[in-house]
C-alpha cells in the first residue's frame, strides 16, 4: 500500500491512466452504452458497428502513417469515390479481376501525385491534398459522365467480386477481417521495421532525419502511396458491398477519417501515434454513433458528441503531458 | 557580504519527474549585486532548479523567498513580475518576428485603441539595444540573426522589467570569444546596478573570471558554496565529480597511416573557396576559426548537405561525389552536427532509437528491427559516454542538455565511420565528460579513424589535434603541426593578419 501511495505521489499511476486515456475512455463508453441499451452489447450489434467502421478504419490506417510523418491527407474521401465508381463501372466491362487491377493502379497514381508534390517538390500537404480533394471529385464526374454506376443486377449475386463486401469467413464479415488483417500488417510495419522508424523520425524532426541519412522525400512519398493503397482496398469493399456507387460516396469521409486518427491520439504535429490507437479511435467513433442511435437520439446528435469526444481526448492528452488541465503560461 | 540579506533564497527544493528525482532538497541563496555561479555535472539539476525559480516547474517541496518573503510563482510571467528572469539554455525566440516584437512578446505596448503602439515599442526597444551596444535595430527579423545576437535579444527581453535576479543558463555555449567579452561587460553593468546574476556554465575559466561565489550541485543535491577568490578549479571539480580530472590518458600520437580523406580546391559560392587539405588515418585535424569562417559549411559539404561549386573530394584515393547524407554514410563519413536540437536529435523519440537511427536498416532480425541489437548498442555508448538517463525508453527531449549532446556523439560513434567529423562536440558538456570525450576522440584516431574536429574553443583544439588548420573568411590561412601551434600564432592566423599560406 505504501508503495502504491508513493507511486501515486510520483505521478506514475496518474500518468499511466492519462497516457492510455483513449483505452480508458473506450471501456467507459462501452460500459455506459451497455447499461443504457440492452441491444448495444449483443454480438450482432457489435459486428454491425465494426463492419460499418471498417471502411473508415482502413482509410485511417494510411492516413495515420501520413500524419505520423508530419503531413495531412484530405484527399482520401474523393479518392474513395473515384476508386469505387471506377471498380464498379469496369466490373461488367472487363471483369472483376482486371477492374480491381486497373482501379488500384489509377488510385496509386493519384497517391503518387500527392507524394511527388509533397515529398519531392515539398509543397504544403494541406494545400496539395485539399486541391486533390476537388480535383479527384472532378475526375470522377468526368469518368462517370455524372451518372451513378451499377453492377448489372443479374450478375450481382454470382460474381466473385461480392466476396469482399458480402462474404464471411467463420461467421465473421469479410470487411471486418480485411480491416483487422490490414491493420495488423500496417501496424507491425510501422512499429517494428526500419521503415516505420524512418517515418517516425521524419515526422518528429525532418532536419535531424535528413542529418541521419534518411531520404525524407522518399519517405514522405511512400506514405502517400500507402494511403492511396488503403483507399483502393476500401473502394473494393464499398463497391462490392453496394454493387453500385454514387459519384460522391466518399464525400466527408476525409474528416471522419482524420477525426478517428486524432481521437486515437496520433498528434497532428507528427512523430507520434500508432495504428493500435487509430483502430481504437475508429471503433470509438463507430460505437458513439451506433450507441446514440440505439439510445434514441437523432442521428445528427452524433456530430456534436463526436466533436466533444475529440476535444476531450486531445485535452486529456496535452493535460497528461504537462500535468495540469490548463496551460500554465498566462 | 555576510551582513547583507540575500535577495533570493531557495530552501529545501525537491522536484521529481516520473522515474527521476531531479532535485533533492536543494538550498540556494543569492545576495544583491553578486554573480553566483551554479555548477555541476550534466544532469545534476541546474536547469531544473532555475526553471523552478522562474515559475516553469512547481517544486514538490520547499519554498522560495524573495526579499525574505515567501512567494509562489505559478508561471514565468509571475516570476518576471517578481523580478526573476531566466535566459534559457535553449534559446526560445519567435523566429519570424522582429526583434522589437520578441522583446515585448506577450506585453506589447498598446495605443488608446488597443492596437500595438509601434512607435513606443520601437523607441523602448531601440534604447535597450543601444544600452547593449547591439549593431542591429528593433525591426530586424530575428530569424536572420546569429546565435550570439539572438542571445542579445533574450537579454534585451530581460531588461524590459525591473530585474532583481537574472539567470543565464549556459549563455556562452555558442558564443565566440569576442562576443563573450561583450556579454561579460553586460553582466558587470547589471551587477553595478545592484542586479544579482546566476550564471551556469561548464567552463571553469569563465566561472573564475566572472563569479563571486560558486554553488555546486551533484545528483540533485546541494554540495556546497565556495567563494571564488578563495578556491581553485581543482577544488570545484572535486566537489562536482568527486575526483580530479585525468588529462594524461591517450594523448600521445598513434600510428599515422595513409591519407583517408583528401579535399582539393573545394569551393562553395561565397561560403568558402579553394580549400585543400588531407586527413590521414589515425590523425585528428582541428579546424579553428571565428564563427562564419566556413568550417561548418565545409563539414556540411563533406556530409552531402551542400553541393560544392568546384573541387574534388577523394576517399582512400578515389574521387567520390557525395550527394546526400545517405551517400556520405554509405562512404563511411559521420558528422556530429553543430546544433543538437535542430540537426542532431528527434527530441520526441527515445534515447535508444535516436542512437541507432542512422543504422536502423542494418539492425534487423528478419524484417523487424532487432530489439536486442539496438539495446546492446545503446548500453555500450551509455557506458562509454556516461550518459545519464532513467532508461533507454526516456524521451531524449527530457534529458539534460549535456546528456542530449552525448546521445548525438554516441549516435555517430556507433556508425564506426572511416571519417568522423565533429562540429563543436563538447558544447554544453561538463568538465569530467569533456575530458572523457577528448580522450575518446584521441582513442578513435588511434584505432585508425580519420577525425576532423571543428571547435571555437582554443583549449579543446590544442588538446585534441595532431594538426590545426586555421580558417578566416572561407579560406585556409595556415596549417600548424601540434609542435608549432600555440595560442598566439593561432589567434593571429584566424584574424587574417598571419602570414597567409597559399592553400
Ligand atoms: N521535463 C523532464 N521530464 C523528465 N525528466 C527531466 C525533465 N527535465 C529534466 N529532467 C531530468 O532531471 C535531471 C536534471 O536535469 P537538468 O536539465 O536540470 O540538468 P542540468 O544540471 O541542467 O544538466 P546540463 O549541464 O546537461 O544542462 C536529469 O536527469 C533530467 O533527465
Ligand atoms: Mg542544463
PDB file of C-alpha atoms in Angstrom, chain B residues 79-328:
ATOM      1  CA  UNK B  79       8.277  35.227 -11.895  1.00  0.00           C
ATOM      2  CA  UNK B  80       9.054  38.191 -14.101  1.00  0.00           C
ATOM      3  CA  UNK B  81       6.766  40.360 -12.012  1.00  0.00           C
ATOM      4  CA  UNK B  82       8.818  39.263  -9.013  1.00  0.00           C
ATOM      5  CA  UNK B  83      11.965  40.369 -10.790  1.00  0.00           C
ATOM      6  CA  UNK B  84      13.243  36.898 -11.763  1.00  0.00           C
ATOM      7  CA  UNK B  85      14.374  36.490 -15.344  1.00  0.00           C
ATOM      8  CA  UNK B  86      15.698  33.311 -16.912  1.00  0.00           C
ATOM      9  CA  UNK B  87      17.678  33.240 -20.125  1.00  0.00           C
ATOM     10  CA  UNK B  88      17.349  29.706 -21.365  1.00  0.00           C
ATOM     11  CA  UNK B  89      19.922  27.126 -22.282  1.00  0.00           C
ATOM     12  CA  UNK B  90      17.971  26.569 -25.491  1.00  0.00           C
ATOM     13  CA  UNK B  91      17.003  29.954 -26.926  1.00  0.00           C
ATOM     14  CA  UNK B  92      13.273  30.487 -27.272  1.00  0.00           C
ATOM     15  CA  UNK B  93      12.517  33.255 -29.730  1.00  0.00           C
ATOM     16  CA  UNK B  94       9.818  33.614 -32.342  1.00  0.00           C
ATOM     17  CA  UNK B  95      11.981  33.386 -35.449  1.00  0.00           C
ATOM     18  CA  UNK B  96       9.554  35.008 -37.886  1.00  0.00           C
ATOM     19  CA  UNK B  97       9.010  38.091 -35.751  1.00  0.00           C
ATOM     20  CA  UNK B  98      11.055  41.241 -35.396  1.00  0.00           C
ATOM     21  CA  UNK B  99      13.451  41.952 -32.572  1.00  0.00           C
ATOM     22  CA  UNK B 100      11.039  44.505 -31.081  1.00  0.00           C
ATOM     23  CA  UNK B 101       8.134  42.072 -31.087  1.00  0.00           C
ATOM     24  CA  UNK B 102      10.235  39.404 -29.458  1.00  0.00           C
ATOM     25  CA  UNK B 103      11.484  41.697 -26.740  1.00  0.00           C
ATOM     26  CA  UNK B 104       7.984  42.634 -25.681  1.00  0.00           C
ATOM     27  CA  UNK B 105       6.278  39.435 -26.698  1.00  0.00           C
ATOM     28  CA  UNK B 106       3.062  38.996 -24.749  1.00  0.00           C
ATOM     29  CA  UNK B 107       3.112  42.510 -23.315  1.00  0.00           C
ATOM     30  CA  UNK B 108       3.305  44.775 -26.340  1.00  0.00           C
ATOM     31  CA  UNK B 109       2.540  48.425 -25.554  1.00  0.00           C
ATOM     32  CA  UNK B 110      -0.937  49.450 -26.761  1.00  0.00           C
ATOM     33  CA  UNK B 111      -2.399  52.638 -28.141  1.00  0.00           C
ATOM     34  CA  UNK B 112      -5.673  54.015 -26.832  1.00  0.00           C
ATOM     35  CA  UNK B 113      -7.478  51.956 -29.437  1.00  0.00           C
ATOM     36  CA  UNK B 114      -5.984  48.687 -28.351  1.00  0.00           C
ATOM     37  CA  UNK B 115      -3.631  48.361 -31.307  1.00  0.00           C
ATOM     38  CA  UNK B 116       0.057  47.738 -30.901  1.00  0.00           C
ATOM     39  CA  UNK B 117       1.841  51.031 -30.408  1.00  0.00           C
ATOM     40  CA  UNK B 118       4.733  50.544 -32.802  1.00  0.00           C
ATOM     41  CA  UNK B 119       6.280  53.896 -32.145  1.00  0.00           C
ATOM     42  CA  UNK B 120       6.590  53.449 -28.412  1.00  0.00           C
ATOM     43  CA  UNK B 121       7.634  49.850 -28.929  1.00  0.00           C
ATOM     44  CA  UNK B 122      10.473  50.700 -31.259  1.00  0.00           C
ATOM     45  CA  UNK B 123      11.662  53.564 -29.102  1.00  0.00           C
ATOM     46  CA  UNK B 124      11.807  51.444 -25.993  1.00  0.00           C
ATOM     47  CA  UNK B 125      13.462  48.521 -27.724  1.00  0.00           C
ATOM     48  CA  UNK B 126      15.839  50.844 -29.523  1.00  0.00           C
ATOM     49  CA  UNK B 127      17.074  52.326 -26.260  1.00  0.00           C
ATOM     50  CA  UNK B 128      17.592  48.904 -24.710  1.00  0.00           C
ATOM     51  CA  UNK B 129      19.520  47.708 -27.768  1.00  0.00           C
ATOM     52  CA  UNK B 130      21.664  50.818 -27.600  1.00  0.00           C
ATOM     53  CA  UNK B 131      22.440  50.094 -23.975  1.00  0.00           C
ATOM     54  CA  UNK B 132      23.584  46.641 -25.002  1.00  0.00           C
ATOM     55  CA  UNK B 133      25.696  48.034 -27.849  1.00  0.00           C
ATOM     56  CA  UNK B 134      23.809  45.977 -30.412  1.00  0.00           C
ATOM     57  CA  UNK B 135      24.508  46.658 -34.062  1.00  0.00           C
ATOM     58  CA  UNK B 136      21.011  45.684 -35.207  1.00  0.00           C
ATOM     59  CA  UNK B 137      17.731  47.559 -34.896  1.00  0.00           C
ATOM     60  CA  UNK B 138      14.320  46.767 -33.465  1.00  0.00           C
ATOM     61  CA  UNK B 139      12.880  45.968 -36.888  1.00  0.00           C
ATOM     62  CA  UNK B 140      15.393  43.265 -37.762  1.00  0.00           C
ATOM     63  CA  UNK B 141      13.944  39.835 -38.275  1.00  0.00           C
ATOM     64  CA  UNK B 142      15.109  37.516 -35.514  1.00  0.00           C
ATOM     65  CA  UNK B 143      15.465  34.584 -37.899  1.00  0.00           C
ATOM     66  CA  UNK B 144      18.266  36.398 -39.723  1.00  0.00           C
ATOM     67  CA  UNK B 145      20.420  36.940 -36.621  1.00  0.00           C
ATOM     68  CA  UNK B 146      23.365  34.856 -35.476  1.00  0.00           C
ATOM     69  CA  UNK B 147      23.081  32.850 -32.277  1.00  0.00           C
ATOM     70  CA  UNK B 148      25.045  35.457 -30.332  1.00  0.00           C
ATOM     71  CA  UNK B 149      22.759  38.207 -31.479  1.00  0.00           C
ATOM     72  CA  UNK B 150      19.694  36.174 -30.676  1.00  0.00           C
ATOM     73  CA  UNK B 151      21.068  35.898 -27.212  1.00  0.00           C
ATOM     74  CA  UNK B 152      21.316  39.666 -27.045  1.00  0.00           C
ATOM     75  CA  UNK B 153      17.616  39.765 -27.888  1.00  0.00           C
ATOM     76  CA  UNK B 154      16.933  37.434 -24.965  1.00  0.00           C
ATOM     77  CA  UNK B 155      18.964  39.696 -22.710  1.00  0.00           C
ATOM     78  CA  UNK B 156      17.117  42.741 -24.013  1.00  0.00           C
ATOM     79  CA  UNK B 157      13.923  40.945 -23.087  1.00  0.00           C
ATOM     80  CA  UNK B 158      15.237  40.541 -19.567  1.00  0.00           C
ATOM     81  CA  UNK B 159      15.919  44.249 -19.272  1.00  0.00           C
ATOM     82  CA  UNK B 160      12.371  45.366 -20.039  1.00  0.00           C
ATOM     83  CA  UNK B 161      11.382  44.631 -16.479  1.00  0.00           C
ATOM     84  CA  UNK B 162      12.989  45.754 -13.330  1.00  0.00           C
ATOM     85  CA  UNK B 163      15.089  42.676 -12.747  1.00  0.00           C
ATOM     86  CA  UNK B 164      16.281  41.582  -9.325  1.00  0.00           C
ATOM     87  CA  UNK B 165      17.868  38.339 -10.458  1.00  0.00           C
ATOM     88  CA  UNK B 166      18.894  37.429 -13.988  1.00  0.00           C
ATOM     89  CA  UNK B 167      19.728  33.781 -14.643  1.00  0.00           C
ATOM     90  CA  UNK B 168      21.979  32.837 -17.537  1.00  0.00           C
ATOM     91  CA  UNK B 169      21.821  29.129 -18.363  1.00  0.00           C
ATOM     92  CA  UNK B 170      24.985  28.305 -20.342  1.00  0.00           C
ATOM     93  CA  UNK B 171      24.995  31.599 -22.228  1.00  0.00           C
ATOM     94  CA  UNK B 172      28.419  31.199 -23.766  1.00  0.00           C
ATOM     95  CA  UNK B 173      27.982  27.704 -25.190  1.00  0.00           C
ATOM     96  CA  UNK B 174      27.709  29.134 -28.701  1.00  0.00           C
ATOM     97  CA  UNK B 175      29.486  32.464 -28.372  1.00  0.00           C
ATOM     98  CA  UNK B 176      32.818  33.471 -29.821  1.00  0.00           C
ATOM     99  CA  UNK B 177      35.476  34.941 -27.568  1.00  0.00           C
ATOM    100  CA  UNK B 178      34.722  38.488 -28.700  1.00  0.00           C
ATOM    101  CA  UNK B 179      31.027  38.019 -28.067  1.00  0.00           C
ATOM    102  CA  UNK B 180      31.824  36.615 -24.679  1.00  0.00           C
ATOM    103  CA  UNK B 181      33.633  39.834 -23.756  1.00  0.00           C
ATOM    104  CA  UNK B 182      30.523  41.817 -24.642  1.00  0.00           C
ATOM    105  CA  UNK B 183      28.393  39.504 -22.530  1.00  0.00           C
ATOM    106  CA  UNK B 184      30.694  39.893 -19.539  1.00  0.00           C
ATOM    107  CA  UNK B 185      30.535  43.663 -19.889  1.00  0.00           C
ATOM    108  CA  UNK B 186      26.769  43.473 -19.762  1.00  0.00           C
ATOM    109  CA  UNK B 187      26.896  41.241 -16.723  1.00  0.00           C
ATOM    110  CA  UNK B 188      29.200  43.666 -14.956  1.00  0.00           C
ATOM    111  CA  UNK B 189      26.897  46.568 -15.820  1.00  0.00           C
ATOM    112  CA  UNK B 190      23.927  44.727 -14.397  1.00  0.00           C
ATOM    113  CA  UNK B 191      25.923  43.905 -11.324  1.00  0.00           C
ATOM    114  CA  UNK B 192      26.851  47.501 -10.662  1.00  0.00           C
ATOM    115  CA  UNK B 193      23.162  48.388 -10.930  1.00  0.00           C
ATOM    116  CA  UNK B 194      22.601  46.029  -7.996  1.00  0.00           C
ATOM    117  CA  UNK B 195      21.115  43.208 -10.058  1.00  0.00           C
ATOM    118  CA  UNK B 196      22.115  39.704  -8.993  1.00  0.00           C
ATOM    119  CA  UNK B 197      23.240  37.215 -11.581  1.00  0.00           C
ATOM    120  CA  UNK B 198      23.055  33.444 -11.533  1.00  0.00           C
ATOM    121  CA  UNK B 199      25.496  32.083 -14.038  1.00  0.00           C
ATOM    122  CA  UNK B 200      25.536  28.472 -15.244  1.00  0.00           C
ATOM    123  CA  UNK B 201      28.473  27.271 -17.286  1.00  0.00           C
ATOM    124  CA  UNK B 202      30.784  24.295 -17.656  1.00  0.00           C
ATOM    125  CA  UNK B 203      33.782  26.470 -18.477  1.00  0.00           C
ATOM    126  CA  UNK B 204      35.999  26.910 -15.453  1.00  0.00           C
ATOM    127  CA  UNK B 205      37.960  29.879 -16.764  1.00  0.00           C
ATOM    128  CA  UNK B 206      34.721  31.827 -17.250  1.00  0.00           C
ATOM    129  CA  UNK B 207      33.456  30.915 -13.837  1.00  0.00           C
ATOM    130  CA  UNK B 208      36.601  32.243 -12.237  1.00  0.00           C
ATOM    131  CA  UNK B 209      36.607  35.404 -14.358  1.00  0.00           C
ATOM    132  CA  UNK B 210      33.069  36.443 -13.686  1.00  0.00           C
ATOM    133  CA  UNK B 211      31.727  34.988 -10.472  1.00  0.00           C
ATOM    134  CA  UNK B 212      31.875  35.947  -6.794  1.00  0.00           C
ATOM    135  CA  UNK B 213      30.591  32.697  -5.344  1.00  0.00           C
ATOM    136  CA  UNK B 214      30.153  29.199  -6.695  1.00  0.00           C
ATOM    137  CA  UNK B 215      27.473  26.719  -5.658  1.00  0.00           C
ATOM    138  CA  UNK B 216      27.896  23.106  -6.690  1.00  0.00           C
ATOM    139  CA  UNK B 217      25.110  20.568  -7.234  1.00  0.00           C
ATOM    140  CA  UNK B 218      25.613  16.875  -7.625  1.00  0.00           C
ATOM    141  CA  UNK B 219      22.932  14.311  -8.485  1.00  0.00           C
ATOM    142  CA  UNK B 220      20.214  16.739  -7.493  1.00  0.00           C
ATOM    143  CA  UNK B 221      21.603  17.662  -4.097  1.00  0.00           C
ATOM    144  CA  UNK B 222      23.439  20.645  -2.738  1.00  0.00           C
ATOM    145  CA  UNK B 223      27.187  20.087  -2.323  1.00  0.00           C
ATOM    146  CA  UNK B 224      28.385  23.412  -1.017  1.00  0.00           C
ATOM    147  CA  UNK B 225      29.113  27.025  -1.826  1.00  0.00           C
ATOM    148  CA  UNK B 226      32.629  28.363  -2.345  1.00  0.00           C
ATOM    149  CA  UNK B 227      33.965  31.884  -2.566  1.00  0.00           C
ATOM    150  CA  UNK B 228      35.570  32.158  -5.997  1.00  0.00           C
ATOM    151  CA  UNK B 229      38.547  34.171  -4.788  1.00  0.00           C
ATOM    152  CA  UNK B 230      39.439  31.569  -2.160  1.00  0.00           C
ATOM    153  CA  UNK B 231      39.136  28.369  -4.157  1.00  0.00           C
ATOM    154  CA  UNK B 232      40.718  26.550  -7.075  1.00  0.00           C
ATOM    155  CA  UNK B 233      39.495  24.791 -10.200  1.00  0.00           C
ATOM    156  CA  UNK B 234      40.540  21.522  -8.710  1.00  0.00           C
ATOM    157  CA  UNK B 235      38.521  22.069  -5.550  1.00  0.00           C
ATOM    158  CA  UNK B 236      35.404  22.847  -7.582  1.00  0.00           C
ATOM    159  CA  UNK B 237      35.972  19.811  -9.784  1.00  0.00           C
ATOM    160  CA  UNK B 238      36.380  17.598  -6.735  1.00  0.00           C
ATOM    161  CA  UNK B 239      33.092  18.827  -5.373  1.00  0.00           C
ATOM    162  CA  UNK B 240      31.382  18.329  -8.729  1.00  0.00           C
ATOM    163  CA  UNK B 241      32.581  14.895  -9.734  1.00  0.00           C
ATOM    164  CA  UNK B 242      34.216  13.543  -6.625  1.00  0.00           C
ATOM    165  CA  UNK B 243      37.649  13.248  -8.208  1.00  0.00           C
ATOM    166  CA  UNK B 244      40.260  15.297 -10.047  1.00  0.00           C
ATOM    167  CA  UNK B 245      40.469  15.358 -13.804  1.00  0.00           C
ATOM    168  CA  UNK B 246      42.631  12.921 -15.661  1.00  0.00           C
ATOM    169  CA  UNK B 247      44.245  14.566 -18.654  1.00  0.00           C
ATOM    170  CA  UNK B 248      47.038  12.097 -19.002  1.00  0.00           C
ATOM    171  CA  UNK B 249      45.487   9.209 -20.879  1.00  0.00           C
ATOM    172  CA  UNK B 250      45.994   8.584 -24.589  1.00  0.00           C
ATOM    173  CA  UNK B 251      47.274  11.956 -25.515  1.00  0.00           C
ATOM    174  CA  UNK B 252      50.304  10.550 -27.332  1.00  0.00           C
ATOM    175  CA  UNK B 253      50.091  10.201 -31.055  1.00  0.00           C
ATOM    176  CA  UNK B 254      49.100   6.896 -32.574  1.00  0.00           C
ATOM    177  CA  UNK B 255      50.323   5.345 -35.781  1.00  0.00           C
ATOM    178  CA  UNK B 256      49.570   7.661 -38.678  1.00  0.00           C
ATOM    179  CA  UNK B 257      48.506   5.773 -41.776  1.00  0.00           C
ATOM    180  CA  UNK B 258      47.624   6.600 -45.354  1.00  0.00           C
ATOM    181  CA  UNK B 259      45.538   9.521 -46.492  1.00  0.00           C
ATOM    182  CA  UNK B 260      41.891   8.695 -45.923  1.00  0.00           C
ATOM    183  CA  UNK B 261      40.238  11.947 -46.922  1.00  0.00           C
ATOM    184  CA  UNK B 262      41.653  14.378 -49.406  1.00  0.00           C
ATOM    185  CA  UNK B 263      39.998  17.611 -50.394  1.00  0.00           C
ATOM    186  CA  UNK B 264      41.326  19.521 -53.357  1.00  0.00           C
ATOM    187  CA  UNK B 265      40.381  23.073 -54.369  1.00  0.00           C
ATOM    188  CA  UNK B 266      36.933  22.797 -52.874  1.00  0.00           C
ATOM    189  CA  UNK B 267      34.770  25.911 -53.179  1.00  0.00           C
ATOM    190  CA  UNK B 268      31.188  26.659 -52.385  1.00  0.00           C
ATOM    191  CA  UNK B 269      29.931  30.027 -53.556  1.00  0.00           C
ATOM    192  CA  UNK B 270      30.844  32.749 -51.110  1.00  0.00           C
ATOM    193  CA  UNK B 271      30.908  30.406 -48.125  1.00  0.00           C
ATOM    194  CA  UNK B 272      34.425  29.157 -48.646  1.00  0.00           C
ATOM    195  CA  UNK B 273      36.828  28.913 -51.520  1.00  0.00           C
ATOM    196  CA  UNK B 274      39.812  26.937 -52.723  1.00  0.00           C
ATOM    197  CA  UNK B 275      40.037  24.731 -49.673  1.00  0.00           C
ATOM    198  CA  UNK B 276      42.562  21.888 -49.844  1.00  0.00           C
ATOM    199  CA  UNK B 277      43.629  19.563 -47.066  1.00  0.00           C
ATOM    200  CA  UNK B 278      44.131  15.917 -46.272  1.00  0.00           C
ATOM    201  CA  UNK B 279      43.392  13.799 -43.236  1.00  0.00           C
ATOM    202  CA  UNK B 280      45.261  10.558 -42.632  1.00  0.00           C
ATOM    203  CA  UNK B 281      44.009   7.515 -40.853  1.00  0.00           C
ATOM    204  CA  UNK B 282      44.908   7.816 -37.192  1.00  0.00           C
ATOM    205  CA  UNK B 283      45.058  11.568 -37.256  1.00  0.00           C
ATOM    206  CA  UNK B 284      42.994  14.323 -35.663  1.00  0.00           C
ATOM    207  CA  UNK B 285      42.847  17.539 -37.644  1.00  0.00           C
ATOM    208  CA  UNK B 286      41.439  20.540 -35.827  1.00  0.00           C
ATOM    209  CA  UNK B 287      39.685  23.361 -37.655  1.00  0.00           C
ATOM    210  CA  UNK B 288      39.862  26.617 -35.798  1.00  0.00           C
ATOM    211  CA  UNK B 289      38.402  29.972 -36.733  1.00  0.00           C
ATOM    212  CA  UNK B 290      35.737  32.502 -35.958  1.00  0.00           C
ATOM    213  CA  UNK B 291      32.064  31.786 -36.439  1.00  0.00           C
ATOM    214  CA  UNK B 292      31.428  32.344 -40.139  1.00  0.00           C
ATOM    215  CA  UNK B 293      34.881  31.215 -41.209  1.00  0.00           C
ATOM    216  CA  UNK B 294      33.279  28.460 -43.280  1.00  0.00           C
ATOM    217  CA  UNK B 295      34.216  25.453 -41.170  1.00  0.00           C
ATOM    218  CA  UNK B 296      30.685  24.160 -40.643  1.00  0.00           C
ATOM    219  CA  UNK B 297      29.944  24.657 -44.313  1.00  0.00           C
ATOM    220  CA  UNK B 298      32.914  22.510 -45.303  1.00  0.00           C
ATOM    221  CA  UNK B 299      31.710  19.818 -42.933  1.00  0.00           C
ATOM    222  CA  UNK B 300      28.254  20.001 -44.443  1.00  0.00           C
ATOM    223  CA  UNK B 301      29.689  19.641 -47.916  1.00  0.00           C
ATOM    224  CA  UNK B 302      31.645  16.548 -46.928  1.00  0.00           C
ATOM    225  CA  UNK B 303      28.456  15.142 -45.452  1.00  0.00           C
ATOM    226  CA  UNK B 304      26.426  15.723 -48.623  1.00  0.00           C
ATOM    227  CA  UNK B 305      24.319  18.579 -47.326  1.00  0.00           C
ATOM    228  CA  UNK B 306      25.757  21.228 -49.630  1.00  0.00           C
ATOM    229  CA  UNK B 307      26.805  20.972 -53.196  1.00  0.00           C
ATOM    230  CA  UNK B 308      30.297  22.333 -53.834  1.00  0.00           C
ATOM    231  CA  UNK B 309      30.666  24.660 -56.807  1.00  0.00           C
ATOM    232  CA  UNK B 310      34.050  23.202 -57.652  1.00  0.00           C
ATOM    233  CA  UNK B 311      36.806  20.955 -56.370  1.00  0.00           C
ATOM    234  CA  UNK B 312      37.155  17.271 -55.636  1.00  0.00           C
ATOM    235  CA  UNK B 313      36.790  15.034 -52.617  1.00  0.00           C
ATOM    236  CA  UNK B 314      38.764  11.775 -52.518  1.00  0.00           C
ATOM    237  CA  UNK B 315      38.323   8.919 -50.098  1.00  0.00           C
ATOM    238  CA  UNK B 316      41.199   6.453 -49.956  1.00  0.00           C
ATOM    239  CA  UNK B 317      42.451   7.963 -53.202  1.00  0.00           C
ATOM    240  CA  UNK B 318      39.224   7.582 -55.141  1.00  0.00           C
ATOM    241  CA  UNK B 319      37.180  10.600 -56.176  1.00  0.00           C
ATOM    242  CA  UNK B 320      33.675  10.438 -54.753  1.00  0.00           C
ATOM    243  CA  UNK B 321      30.609  12.551 -55.220  1.00  0.00           C
ATOM    244  CA  UNK B 322      28.503  12.874 -52.122  1.00  0.00           C
ATOM    245  CA  UNK B 323      25.008  13.987 -52.973  1.00  0.00           C
ATOM    246  CA  UNK B 324      23.251  13.364 -49.695  1.00  0.00           C
ATOM    247  CA  UNK B 325      23.902  12.368 -46.094  1.00  0.00           C
ATOM    248  CA  UNK B 326      22.843   8.868 -47.090  1.00  0.00           C
ATOM    249  CA  UNK B 327      25.727   8.803 -49.617  1.00  0.00           C
ATOM    250  CA  UNK B 328      28.095  10.160 -47.012  1.00  0.00           C
TER     251      UNK B 328
END
